[in-house]
Short mmCIF file of C-alpha atoms in Angstrom, two decimals:
data_model
loop_
_atom_site.label_atom_id
_atom_site.label_comp_id
_atom_site.label_asym_id
_atom_site.label_seq_id
_atom_site.Cartn_x
_atom_site.Cartn_y
_atom_site.Cartn_z
CA MET X 414 0.46 -0.16 -0.16
CA MET X 415 3.39 2.82 0.32
CA THR X 416 4.76 1.22 -2.48
CA ALA X 417 2.01 2.56 -4.19
CA MET X 418 1.04 5.46 -2.35
CA ARG X 419 4.76 6.61 -3.31
CA LYS X 420 3.84 5.55 -6.91
CA PHE X 421 1.58 8.98 -6.96
CA PRO X 422 2.57 11.81 -8.05
CA THR X 423 5.08 9.96 -10.55
CA SER X 424 1.68 8.56 -11.72
CA ALA X 425 -0.06 11.69 -12.42
CA LYS X 426 2.53 12.65 -14.62
CA LEU X 427 2.42 9.92 -16.57
CA MET X 428 -1.28 10.67 -17.10
CA ALA X 429 0.01 14.03 -17.59
CA THR X 430 1.76 13.37 -20.15
CA ALA X 431 -0.11 10.78 -21.93
CA GLY X 432 -2.69 13.28 -21.92
CA ALA X 433 -1.10 16.14 -22.93
CA ALA X 434 0.16 14.66 -25.69
CA ALA X 435 -4.02 13.60 -26.67
CA ALA X 436 -4.78 16.65 -26.49
CA PHE X 437 -1.71 17.84 -28.77
CA PHE X 438 -3.17 14.85 -31.34
CA ALA X 439 -6.78 15.62 -31.36
CA GLY X 440 -6.75 18.17 -34.63
CA ALA X 441 -7.61 21.47 -35.75
CA SER X 442 -9.40 22.08 -31.90
CA ALA X 443 -6.34 20.85 -30.08
CA HIS X 444 -6.53 23.85 -28.18
CA ALA X 445 -9.39 22.79 -26.40
CA ALA X 446 -10.62 20.51 -24.53
CA GLN X 447 -14.32 19.47 -24.83
CA PRO X 448 -16.41 15.70 -25.07
CA GLN X 449 -15.46 13.99 -28.01
CA PRO X 450 -17.59 11.07 -29.57
CA TRP X 451 -16.95 7.74 -28.56
CA GLU X 452 -15.22 8.36 -25.59
CA MET X 453 -15.26 7.09 -23.20
CA SER X 454 -12.25 8.43 -20.91
CA PHE X 455 -11.14 11.41 -19.95
CA GLN X 456 -10.87 15.15 -21.03
CA PRO X 457 -7.13 15.63 -21.04
CA PRO X 458 -6.33 16.62 -17.86
CA ALA X 459 -6.20 20.70 -17.35
CA THR X 460 -5.22 20.59 -13.49
CA ASP X 461 -3.27 18.38 -10.95
CA MET X 462 -6.28 18.05 -8.91
CA MET X 463 -7.99 17.01 -12.49
CA ARG X 464 -4.71 13.93 -12.93
CA GLN X 465 -4.86 12.85 -9.68
CA ILE X 466 -8.20 11.90 -9.98
CA GLU X 467 -7.95 9.96 -13.33
CA TRP X 468 -4.81 8.68 -11.67
CA PHE X 469 -7.41 7.35 -8.67
CA GLY X 470 -9.97 6.30 -10.98
CA ASN X 471 -7.18 4.14 -13.27
CA TYR X 472 -6.04 2.46 -9.46
CA THR X 473 -9.52 1.53 -8.84
CA MET X 474 -10.15 -0.01 -11.74
CA TRP X 475 -7.88 -2.70 -10.53
CA PHE X 476 -9.89 -3.46 -7.42
CA VAL X 477 -13.07 -3.71 -9.59
CA VAL X 478 -12.32 -5.60 -13.05
CA PRO X 479 -10.35 -8.79 -10.67
CA ILE X 480 -13.33 -8.66 -8.06
CA THR X 481 -15.79 -8.22 -11.34
CA VAL X 482 -14.44 -11.16 -13.22
CA LEU X 483 -14.09 -13.00 -9.80
CA VAL X 484 -17.82 -12.86 -8.82
CA LEU X 485 -18.95 -14.07 -12.83
CA ALA X 486 -16.72 -16.75 -12.92
CA LEU X 487 -17.97 -18.16 -8.82
CA LEU X 488 -21.62 -17.35 -11.01
CA ALA X 489 -20.95 -19.33 -13.81
CA TRP X 490 -19.18 -22.46 -11.60
CA CYS X 491 -22.06 -22.66 -9.77
CA ILE X 492 -25.01 -22.40 -12.26
CA PHE X 493 -23.13 -24.85 -14.06
CA ARG X 494 -22.13 -27.01 -11.06
CA PHE X 495 -24.83 -26.95 -8.92
CA ARG X 496 -27.48 -27.13 -10.98
CA ALA X 497 -30.14 -29.04 -10.71
CA SER X 498 -29.57 -32.09 -12.96
CA ALA X 499 -25.83 -31.88 -12.36
CA ASN X 500 -27.02 -32.34 -8.32
CA PRO X 501 -29.61 -33.91 -7.28
CA VAL X 502 -29.19 -34.39 -4.06
CA PRO X 503 -27.97 -30.44 -1.98
CA SER X 504 -24.91 -30.89 -0.30
CA ARG X 505 -27.07 -29.56 3.52
CA THR X 506 -24.07 -27.61 4.59
CA SER X 507 -24.74 -24.03 6.22
CA HIS X 508 -21.52 -22.43 7.11
CA ASN X 509 -17.92 -22.58 6.68
CA THR X 510 -15.65 -20.57 8.87
CA LEU X 511 -12.16 -20.69 6.37
CA ILE X 512 -14.85 -19.01 3.74
CA GLU X 513 -16.92 -17.15 5.81
CA VAL X 514 -13.12 -15.38 7.25
CA ILE X 515 -11.94 -14.73 3.52
CA TRP X 516 -15.54 -12.52 2.48
CA THR X 517 -15.01 -11.28 5.61
CA VAL X 518 -11.13 -9.99 5.93
CA GLY X 519 -11.16 -9.68 1.84
CA PRO X 520 -13.34 -6.90 0.99
CA VAL X 521 -12.02 -5.00 5.01
CA VAL X 522 -8.38 -5.18 2.75
CA ILE X 523 -9.72 -3.97 -0.19
CA LEU X 524 -11.58 -1.23 1.19
CA LEU X 525 -8.57 0.10 3.11
CA PHE X 526 -6.65 0.03 -0.29
CA ILE X 527 -9.20 2.37 -1.22
CA ALA X 528 -10.33 4.40 1.10
CA ILE X 529 -6.51 5.60 1.96
CA PRO X 530 -5.66 7.36 -0.92
CA SER X 531 -9.33 8.33 -1.83
CA PHE X 532 -9.26 9.97 1.62
CA GLN X 533 -6.29 12.50 0.70
CA LEU X 534 -7.50 13.20 -2.39
CA LEU X 535 -11.09 13.92 -1.03
CA THR X 536 -8.82 16.51 1.21
CA ALA X 537 -6.79 17.75 -1.61
CA GLN X 538 -9.71 18.59 -3.32
CA TYR X 539 -10.86 21.01 -0.27
CA THR X 540 -7.40 22.22 0.69
CA PRO X 541 -6.39 24.57 -1.53
CA PRO X 542 -2.21 24.91 -1.65
CA GLU X 543 -1.89 28.43 -2.77
CA GLU X 544 -4.25 31.31 -1.31
CA ALA X 545 -6.49 33.12 -4.68
CA LYS X 546 -5.10 35.06 -6.68
CA LEU X 547 -8.41 35.78 -8.51
CA THR X 548 -11.88 34.82 -7.16
CA VAL X 549 -14.31 35.09 -9.53
CA LYS X 550 -18.95 34.65 -8.32
CA ALA X 551 -20.59 32.47 -10.61
CA THR X 552 -24.39 32.56 -9.93
CA GLY X 553 -26.82 29.79 -11.50
CA ASN X 554 -30.50 30.74 -13.71
CA GLN X 555 -32.39 28.99 -15.55
CA TRP X 556 -30.58 28.27 -17.51
CA ASN X 557 -27.12 30.64 -18.12
CA TRP X 558 -24.30 31.56 -15.70
CA ASP X 559 -23.66 35.17 -14.17
CA TYR X 560 -19.88 36.05 -14.03
CA GLU X 561 -18.30 38.60 -11.34
CA TYR X 562 -14.52 38.93 -11.18
CA GLN X 563 -13.87 40.48 -7.46
CA THR X 564 -11.42 43.15 -8.90
CA GLU X 565 -10.76 46.74 -7.92
CA ASN X 566 -13.13 47.93 -10.44
CA THR X 567 -15.60 44.99 -10.58
CA LEU X 568 -16.97 43.71 -13.97
CA SER X 569 -20.10 41.07 -14.35
CA PHE X 570 -21.77 39.65 -17.28
CA ASN X 571 -23.95 37.16 -19.04
CA SER X 572 -23.08 33.58 -20.21
CA ALA X 573 -25.39 31.98 -22.15
CA ILE X 574 -25.12 28.86 -24.74
CA LEU X 575 -24.63 29.94 -28.52
CA GLN X 576 -27.38 31.15 -31.18
CA ASP X 577 -26.36 29.08 -34.46
CA ALA X 578 -28.11 33.24 -36.23
CA ASP X 579 -25.58 34.65 -32.89
CA ARG X 580 -21.65 32.28 -34.58
CA ALA X 581 -21.48 35.04 -37.64
CA ALA X 582 -21.50 38.34 -35.67
CA ILE X 583 -18.87 37.33 -32.45
CA GLY X 584 -16.85 35.18 -35.11
CA LYS X 585 -17.80 31.59 -33.92
CA GLU X 586 -18.23 29.67 -37.13
CA ASP X 587 -15.93 26.93 -36.22
CA ARG X 588 -18.28 23.99 -34.99
CA LYS X 589 -15.03 22.69 -34.20
CA VAL X 590 -14.02 25.35 -31.71
CA TYR X 591 -16.87 25.89 -31.09
CA PRO X 592 -19.56 22.98 -30.56
CA ARG X 593 -22.84 23.19 -30.59
CA LEU X 594 -24.50 23.46 -27.54
CA LEU X 595 -21.46 24.03 -26.22
CA ALA X 596 -20.31 27.08 -26.75
CA VAL X 597 -21.00 30.24 -24.85
CA ASP X 598 -22.15 33.93 -25.96
CA ASN X 599 -19.15 35.09 -23.40
CA GLU X 600 -16.77 32.10 -22.08
CA LEU X 601 -15.10 33.27 -18.19
CA VAL X 602 -11.65 34.54 -18.27
CA VAL X 603 -8.79 33.40 -16.32
CA PRO X 604 -5.20 33.25 -16.31
CA VAL X 605 -2.75 30.19 -16.81
CA ASN X 606 -1.32 29.32 -13.95
CA THR X 607 -3.09 30.99 -11.13
CA MET X 608 -5.14 30.02 -8.17
CA THR X 609 -8.41 30.95 -9.19
CA ARG X 610 -11.68 30.73 -6.07
CA VAL X 611 -14.70 30.59 -8.07
CA LEU X 612 -18.01 31.06 -5.89
CA VAL X 613 -21.26 29.73 -6.87
CA THR X 614 -24.40 30.36 -6.11
CA ALA X 615 -28.08 29.99 -7.82
CA THR X 616 -31.19 32.83 -8.55
CA ASP X 617 -33.61 30.09 -8.46
CA VAL X 618 -32.95 26.66 -8.06
CA ILE X 619 -30.20 24.15 -7.10
CA HIS X 620 -27.58 24.06 -10.28
CA SER X 621 -24.17 22.11 -10.88
CA PHE X 622 -20.73 24.59 -11.76
CA ALA X 623 -18.42 21.56 -14.14
CA MET X 624 -15.61 21.12 -15.31
CA PRO X 625 -14.71 18.09 -15.86
CA ALA X 626 -10.94 19.08 -17.56
CA PHE X 627 -10.18 20.75 -14.15
CA GLY X 628 -11.81 18.11 -11.85
CA ILE X 629 -14.06 20.83 -10.52
CA LYS X 630 -18.54 19.73 -9.69
CA MET X 631 -20.23 22.52 -6.80
CA ASP X 632 -23.29 22.38 -5.96
CA ALA X 633 -25.02 26.03 -6.66
CA VAL X 634 -27.28 26.55 -4.15
CA PRO X 635 -30.66 29.77 -3.50
CA GLY X 636 -29.27 31.53 -1.14
CA ARG X 637 -26.63 29.40 -0.24
CA THR X 638 -22.44 30.27 -1.65
CA ASN X 639 -20.15 27.63 -2.20
CA GLU X 640 -16.64 26.96 -3.02
CA THR X 641 -14.63 25.67 -5.29
CA TRP X 642 -11.62 26.45 -7.24
CA PHE X 643 -8.48 25.52 -9.56
CA LYS X 644 -5.77 26.28 -11.41
CA ALA X 645 -5.33 25.60 -15.02
CA GLU X 646 -1.69 24.55 -16.59
CA LYS X 647 -2.60 24.67 -19.67
CA GLU X 648 -3.85 27.45 -22.38
CA GLY X 649 -6.54 27.03 -24.26
CA LEU X 650 -11.19 26.49 -24.03
CA TYR X 651 -12.27 24.01 -22.09
CA TYR X 652 -15.78 23.32 -21.96
CA GLY X 653 -18.27 21.60 -18.63
CA GLN X 654 -22.01 22.05 -17.85
CA CYS X 655 -24.41 22.19 -15.48
CA SER X 656 -24.48 18.77 -14.29
CA GLN X 657 -28.21 19.53 -11.56
CA LEU X 658 -31.72 18.39 -13.21
CA CYS X 659 -32.48 22.36 -13.15
CA GLY X 660 -35.27 22.56 -15.08
CA LYS X 661 -37.00 21.32 -19.30
CA ASP X 662 -33.61 23.03 -20.43
CA HIS X 663 -30.72 22.07 -17.84
CA ALA X 664 -29.23 20.48 -21.36
CA PHE X 665 -29.33 23.51 -22.46
CA MET X 666 -26.51 25.36 -19.97
CA PRO X 667 -22.84 24.91 -21.33
CA ILE X 668 -20.31 26.55 -19.38
CA ALA X 669 -17.01 27.82 -21.47
CA ILE X 670 -13.59 28.74 -19.35
CA ARG X 671 -10.70 30.27 -22.40
CA VAL X 672 -7.16 29.74 -20.22
CA VAL X 673 -5.67 32.78 -21.41
CA SER X 674 -1.74 33.77 -20.29
CA ASP X 675 -1.23 36.90 -17.89
CA ALA X 676 -0.58 39.49 -20.53
CA GLN X 677 -3.46 38.47 -22.71
CA TYR X 678 -5.71 37.84 -19.37
CA LYS X 679 -5.27 41.99 -17.54
CA THR X 680 -5.13 42.90 -21.95
CA TRP X 681 -8.92 41.63 -21.58
CA LEU X 682 -10.05 42.72 -18.01
CA ALA X 683 -9.23 46.48 -19.27
CA ALA X 684 -11.07 45.73 -22.16
CA ALA X 685 -13.75 43.88 -20.91
CA LYS X 686 -14.95 46.97 -18.13
CA THR X 687 -15.89 49.25 -21.12
CA ASP X 688 -16.57 47.30 -24.33
CA LEU X 689 -16.83 43.68 -23.37
CA PRO X 690 -18.06 42.65 -26.86
CA GLY X 691 -15.17 44.26 -28.10
CA ALA X 692 -12.51 42.60 -25.33
CA ASN X 693 -13.65 39.06 -27.11
CA LYS X 694 -13.43 39.43 -30.71
CA ALA X 695 -9.24 41.92 -29.64
CA LEU X 696 -9.18 38.09 -27.68
CA MET X 697 -10.61 35.61 -29.56
CA ALA X 698 -8.24 36.68 -33.32
CA GLU X 699 -4.72 37.26 -30.98
CA VAL X 700 -5.28 33.75 -28.98
CA ASP X 701 -6.15 32.12 -32.90
CA GLY X 702 -3.56 33.70 -34.58
CA THR X 703 -0.47 32.54 -31.55
CA ASN X 704 -2.46 28.90 -32.14
CA LYS X 705 -1.91 29.35 -36.02
CA VAL X 706 1.79 30.13 -35.84
CA ALA X 707 1.87 27.81 -33.64
CA ALA X 708 0.83 24.48 -35.71
CA ALA X 709 2.43 26.56 -38.44
CA GLY X 710 5.97 25.92 -36.82
CA ASN X 711 5.03 21.76 -36.19
#
């Protein structure tokens, strides 16, 4: 067990490398993390916390798969061996001490192997490693999000699902980068490698602020403010959705977070306070230009 714990950081780093490679070769939308058709694994992790979650998911599979196979084999053996035609006179054995000890001690040991890293992960999720440098309040509505930057001069705006009729006007016609049902009109913009605190609440019913690539999911409850955090390590455009059934348009309540460089963020923030649409267009143009240069270099 201790050996597995010591290997935790190494395994997480290996998973991070694999995730980064997968994101790079994802095609035209390499700078965006989003669900893919027939996807059976997590999105490439963009935070250390998500790498730990991914590691824990893979770790538990080493217990889940053998147990499932063993139970299936035992069921098949019992059905075949003790069927009425092959065993017309059933045994009257009431108990077996050895088997009872094994099926009691075995699960306890397995649960210990799972519980220790599970508690470590749970503690890490609620213990930010450093003080937040940026605080954003996310308020869930039926069915969109209000964002408020807790900066010197407060910036507030609404983020709703992108309508097809509005794509051309705001320059989001590329459906690979801005996919249907996930793209929004105004993304939440944050700087890379910056500890970001998100205060989550709601105005009407319970919603949930979830971003798979960041490994965060926090309920938005009316009259209550919950807190989550993330530190995105890679620039890009990341998509999530409300993960709490909240009404008829629950499926049309996406979350989009654009992670940019610190300089790009400061420029965008200064411009957004007076002209949000213009600031978004300028940021998109700069990001798209950078991506094209990077693609050409590869």
